[in-house]
Amino acid sequence: MLIGGQTACGMIYHPILQGATLFLMLAAKNLTCVRDERTLFSDLSFTVAPGDLVQIDGANGAGKTSLLRILAGLSRGEEGEVFWQQQSIYRQRERYHASLLYLGHQPGIKAVLTPLENLSFYHAGASQAQLWQALEQVELTGYEAVPVSQLSAGQQRRVALARLWLSAAPLWILDEPLTALDKSGVAALTALFTHHAGRGGAVILTTHQDLPAIGHQITRIRLTPPGEV
């Protein structure tokens, strides 16, 4: 067994404290993904516990987005299973999705609504002050009343990211969340990741950028084709 969140042979093991039982939020077991008759990864197993920040690495086409979609329950691998709190996510879809915030390549927002209306739609329990603060965090104040269809692709992406400041979901699965952010935006978002982990949440993300030093251990899983090290 490897200690310290290291990886080998497509598998990763979470550190286990001697004499203590580790509470796991998510467990991926023996996942295999095939696209266009090509195996992207196989026999991939890892666990995610409260407080974990997990970065999925790999070359373009290695299967990073495919893995995130499998973890989110949006697609299934050829083999393997994903468990949420020790039960298959496919046997508790509603409960699992209530505990999850997934942001994929597409922003997943409504083009006919404004940024403020989008956030209010997805987070009906948030106060106006909380909605405004979330827009401020992603530098969209001044655009709150503009229909999303009139915003740039980068601004639309930031509307989706603003949801992170309003989300109570313990598990965040994020595909390239740092895209379209400047240096200050990256710093604010990574600080939010640390804060979320510190409250017992977990973040799984992909990024082409190097994460800045955030004072929190990051577990990295590198996807490599079968047979490569």
CSV table of C-alpha atoms in Angstrom, one decimal:
chain,number,residue,atom,x,y,z
A,1,MET,CA,0.0,0.0,0.0
A,2,LEU,CA,1.2,3.5,-0.8
A,3,ILE,CA,1.1,6.2,1.8
A,4,GLY,CA,0.7,9.9,1.3
A,5,GLY,CA,-1.6,10.0,-1.7
A,6,GLN,CA,0.9,8.7,-4.2
A,7,THR,CA,-0.1,6.9,-7.4
A,8,ALA,CA,1.1,3.9,-9.2
A,9,CYS,CA,-0.2,1.5,-11.9
A,10,GLY,CA,-3.4,3.5,-12.3
A,11,MET,CA,-4.4,3.2,-8.6
A,12,ILE,CA,-4.3,5.6,-5.7
A,13,TYR,CA,-4.7,5.0,-2.0
A,14,HIS,CA,-5.8,7.5,0.6
A,15,PRO,CA,-3.6,7.7,3.7
A,16,ILE,CA,-5.0,5.5,6.5
A,17,LEU,CA,-4.3,6.5,10.1
A,18,GLN,CA,-3.2,3.5,12.2
A,19,GLY,CA,-6.0,2.5,14.6
A,20,ALA,CA,-8.5,4.9,13.0
A,21,THR,CA,-11.3,4.2,10.6
A,22,LEU,CA,-11.4,6.7,7.7
A,23,PHE,CA,-14.8,8.0,6.7
A,24,LEU,CA,-15.0,7.9,2.9
A,25,MET,CA,-17.3,10.1,0.9
A,26,LEU,CA,-16.5,8.7,-2.6
A,27,ALA,CA,-14.9,5.5,-3.7
A,28,ALA,CA,-14.1,4.6,-7.3
A,29,LYS,CA,-13.3,0.9,-7.8
A,30,ASN,CA,-11.7,-0.7,-10.8
A,31,LEU,CA,-13.0,1.8,-13.3
A,32,THR,CA,-12.4,1.2,-17.0
A,33,CYS,CA,-13.3,3.7,-19.7
A,34,VAL,CA,-13.3,3.0,-23.5
A,35,ARG,CA,-14.0,5.6,-26.1
A,36,ASP,CA,-14.0,4.9,-29.9
A,37,GLU,CA,-12.6,1.4,-29.3
A,38,ARG,CA,-9.7,2.9,-27.4
A,39,THR,CA,-9.1,2.2,-23.7
A,40,LEU,CA,-8.4,5.5,-21.9
A,41,PHE,CA,-7.8,4.0,-18.5
A,42,SER,CA,-8.5,0.7,-16.7
A,43,ASP,CA,-8.6,-0.7,-13.2
A,44,LEU,CA,-8.6,2.8,-11.7
A,45,SER,CA,-9.4,2.8,-8.0
A,46,PHE,CA,-9.2,5.7,-5.5
A,47,THR,CA,-11.0,7.1,-2.5
A,48,VAL,CA,-12.0,10.7,-1.5
A,49,ALA,CA,-12.5,11.6,2.1
A,50,PRO,CA,-13.8,14.8,3.7
A,51,GLY,CA,-11.2,17.6,3.4
A,52,ASP,CA,-9.6,16.2,0.2
A,53,LEU,CA,-8.6,18.2,-2.8
A,54,VAL,CA,-8.0,15.9,-5.8
A,55,GLN,CA,-6.6,17.0,-9.1
A,56,ILE,CA,-7.0,14.7,-12.1
A,57,ASP,CA,-3.9,15.1,-14.4
A,58,GLY,CA,-3.2,13.6,-17.8
A,59,ALA,CA,-2.5,14.6,-21.4
A,60,ASN,CA,-5.2,15.7,-23.8
A,61,GLY,CA,-7.4,12.8,-24.6
A,62,ALA,CA,-6.4,10.8,-21.5
A,63,GLY,CA,-9.9,10.6,-20.3
A,64,LYS,CA,-10.1,13.4,-17.6
A,65,THR,CA,-13.5,14.7,-18.6
A,66,SER,CA,-14.8,11.1,-19.1
A,67,LEU,CA,-13.7,10.2,-15.6
A,68,LEU,CA,-15.4,13.2,-14.1
A,69,ARG,CA,-18.6,12.4,-15.9
A,70,ILE,CA,-18.4,8.8,-14.6
A,71,LEU,CA,-17.9,10.1,-11.0
A,72,ALA,CA,-20.8,12.4,-11.4
A,73,GLY,CA,-23.1,9.6,-12.6
A,74,LEU,CA,-23.6,11.2,-16.0
A,75,SER,CA,-22.1,8.2,-17.8
A,76,ARG,CA,-20.9,4.7,-17.0
A,77,GLY,CA,-17.6,3.1,-17.6
A,78,GLU,CA,-17.2,-0.3,-19.2
A,79,GLU,CA,-16.2,-1.8,-15.9
A,80,GLY,CA,-16.1,-0.7,-12.3
A,81,GLU,CA,-18.4,1.1,-9.9
A,82,VAL,CA,-18.6,4.4,-8.0
A,83,PHE,CA,-19.8,4.5,-4.4
A,84,TRP,CA,-21.1,7.4,-2.3
A,85,GLN,CA,-20.9,6.7,1.4
A,86,GLN,CA,-20.4,3.0,0.7
A,87,GLN,CA,-23.4,2.6,-1.6
A,88,SER,CA,-23.5,2.6,-5.4
A,89,ILE,CA,-24.4,6.0,-6.8
A,90,TYR,CA,-26.7,4.2,-9.2
A,91,ARG,CA,-28.8,2.9,-6.4
A,92,GLN,CA,-29.2,6.4,-4.8
A,93,ARG,CA,-29.2,8.8,-7.7
A,94,GLU,CA,-31.4,11.5,-6.1
A,95,ARG,CA,-29.5,11.4,-2.8
A,96,TYR,CA,-26.2,11.5,-4.5
A,97,HIS,CA,-27.0,14.3,-6.8
A,98,ALA,CA,-28.4,16.3,-3.9
A,99,SER,CA,-24.9,16.1,-2.3
A,100,LEU,CA,-23.0,17.0,-5.5
A,101,LEU,CA,-22.3,20.1,-7.5
A,102,TYR,CA,-20.9,19.2,-11.0
A,103,LEU,CA,-19.7,21.9,-13.4
A,104,GLY,CA,-18.6,20.5,-16.8
A,105,HIS,CA,-17.3,22.0,-19.9
A,106,GLN,CA,-20.6,23.6,-20.7
A,107,PRO,CA,-21.7,26.3,-18.3
A,108,GLY,CA,-25.0,24.7,-17.6
A,109,ILE,CA,-26.9,28.0,-17.2
A,110,LYS,CA,-30.0,29.4,-18.9
A,111,ALA,CA,-29.2,31.8,-21.7
A,112,VAL,CA,-32.5,33.7,-21.4
A,113,LEU,CA,-31.9,34.6,-17.8
A,114,THR,CA,-29.6,37.2,-16.3
A,115,PRO,CA,-26.7,36.1,-14.1
A,116,LEU,CA,-28.6,37.2,-11.0
A,117,GLU,CA,-31.7,35.3,-12.2
A,118,ASN,CA,-29.6,32.2,-12.9
A,119,LEU,CA,-28.1,32.1,-9.4
A,120,SER,CA,-31.6,32.8,-7.8
A,121,PHE,CA,-33.0,29.9,-9.9
A,122,TYR,CA,-30.4,27.4,-8.8
A,123,HIS,CA,-30.1,28.7,-5.2
A,124,ALA,CA,-33.6,29.8,-4.3
A,125,GLY,CA,-32.7,29.9,-0.6
A,126,ALA,CA,-29.9,32.4,-1.0
A,127,SER,CA,-30.5,36.0,0.1
A,128,GLN,CA,-30.0,38.9,-2.3
A,129,ALA,CA,-26.8,39.8,-0.4
A,130,GLN,CA,-25.4,36.3,-0.9
A,131,LEU,CA,-26.3,36.4,-4.6
A,132,TRP,CA,-24.6,39.8,-5.1
A,133,GLN,CA,-21.5,38.6,-3.1
A,134,ALA,CA,-21.2,35.5,-5.3
A,135,LEU,CA,-21.3,37.7,-8.5
A,136,GLU,CA,-18.7,40.0,-6.9
A,137,GLN,CA,-16.4,37.1,-6.3
A,138,VAL,CA,-16.3,36.3,-10.0
A,139,GLU,CA,-16.1,39.9,-11.1
A,140,LEU,CA,-19.6,40.1,-12.7
A,141,THR,CA,-21.0,43.1,-10.9
A,142,GLY,CA,-22.4,45.4,-13.5
A,143,TYR,CA,-23.5,42.5,-15.6
A,144,GLU,CA,-26.1,41.1,-13.2
A,145,ALA,CA,-29.1,42.3,-15.3
A,146,VAL,CA,-27.6,41.4,-18.7
A,147,PRO,CA,-29.1,38.3,-20.3
A,148,VAL,CA,-26.5,35.5,-20.3
A,149,SER,CA,-26.9,35.1,-24.1
A,150,GLN,CA,-25.3,38.5,-24.4
A,151,LEU,CA,-22.2,37.7,-22.3
A,152,SER,CA,-18.9,36.3,-23.6
A,153,ALA,CA,-18.1,32.6,-23.2
A,154,GLY,CA,-15.7,33.5,-20.4
A,155,GLN,CA,-18.4,35.5,-18.6
A,156,GLN,CA,-20.9,32.7,-18.9
A,157,ARG,CA,-18.3,30.4,-17.4
A,158,ARG,CA,-18.0,32.7,-14.4
A,159,VAL,CA,-21.7,32.8,-13.9
A,160,ALA,CA,-21.6,29.0,-13.4
A,161,LEU,CA,-18.6,29.3,-11.1
A,162,ALA,CA,-20.5,31.8,-8.9
A,163,ARG,CA,-22.6,28.9,-7.8
A,164,LEU,CA,-19.7,27.6,-5.8
A,165,TRP,CA,-20.0,30.5,-3.4
A,166,LEU,CA,-23.6,29.5,-2.8
A,167,SER,CA,-23.4,25.7,-2.8
A,168,ALA,CA,-23.9,23.6,0.3
A,169,ALA,CA,-23.1,20.4,-1.5
A,170,PRO,CA,-20.3,18.5,0.2
A,171,LEU,CA,-18.8,17.2,-3.1
A,172,TRP,CA,-17.7,19.4,-5.9
A,173,ILE,CA,-16.7,17.9,-9.3
A,174,LEU,CA,-15.2,20.6,-11.6
A,175,ASP,CA,-14.0,20.3,-15.1
A,176,GLU,CA,-11.4,23.1,-15.8
A,177,PRO,CA,-12.8,25.6,-13.3
A,178,LEU,CA,-9.8,27.9,-13.6
A,179,THR,CA,-10.4,28.6,-17.3
A,180,ALA,CA,-11.4,32.2,-18.1
A,181,LEU,CA,-10.2,33.5,-14.8
A,182,ASP,CA,-7.4,36.0,-14.3
A,183,LYS,CA,-4.7,35.7,-11.6
A,184,SER,CA,-6.9,37.3,-8.9
A,185,GLY,CA,-9.9,35.1,-9.9
A,186,VAL,CA,-7.7,32.0,-9.6
A,187,ALA,CA,-6.5,33.0,-6.2
A,188,ALA,CA,-10.1,33.6,-5.0
A,189,LEU,CA,-11.3,30.3,-6.3
A,190,THR,CA,-8.5,28.2,-4.9
A,191,ALA,CA,-9.0,29.9,-1.6
A,192,LEU,CA,-12.6,28.8,-1.8
A,193,PHE,CA,-11.5,25.2,-2.4
A,194,THR,CA,-9.4,25.4,0.7
A,195,HIS,CA,-12.3,26.8,2.7
A,196,HIS,CA,-14.6,24.1,1.4
A,197,ALA,CA,-12.2,21.4,2.3
A,198,GLY,CA,-11.6,22.9,5.7
A,199,ARG,CA,-15.4,22.6,6.4
A,200,GLY,CA,-15.3,18.9,5.6
A,201,GLY,CA,-16.1,19.1,1.9
A,202,ALA,CA,-14.2,17.6,-1.0
A,203,VAL,CA,-13.2,18.9,-4.4
A,204,ILE,CA,-12.3,16.9,-7.5
A,205,LEU,CA,-11.1,18.9,-10.4
A,206,THR,CA,-9.2,19.0,-13.7
A,207,THR,CA,-7.0,21.9,-14.8
A,208,HIS,CA,-4.4,22.7,-17.4
A,209,GLN,CA,-3.0,25.3,-15.0
A,210,ASP,CA,-0.7,24.7,-12.1
A,211,LEU,CA,-2.6,25.3,-8.9
A,212,PRO,CA,-1.0,28.0,-6.7
A,213,ALA,CA,0.4,27.2,-3.3
A,214,ILE,CA,-2.8,27.1,-1.2
A,215,GLY,CA,-1.5,25.6,2.1
A,216,HIS,CA,-3.5,22.4,1.6
A,217,GLN,CA,-2.3,19.0,0.5
A,218,ILE,CA,-3.5,18.1,-3.0
A,219,THR,CA,-3.8,14.5,-4.1
A,220,ARG,CA,-3.0,14.1,-7.8
A,221,ILE,CA,-4.2,11.3,-10.0
A,222,ARG,CA,-2.5,11.0,-13.3
A,223,LEU,CA,-4.3,9.1,-16.1
A,224,THR,CA,-2.1,7.1,-18.4
A,225,PRO,CA,-3.1,4.6,-21.1
A,226,PRO,CA,-2.9,0.9,-20.0
A,227,GLY,CA,0.7,-0.3,-20.2
A,228,GLU,CA,2.3,3.1,-19.6
A,229,VAL,CA,3.8,4.2,-16.3
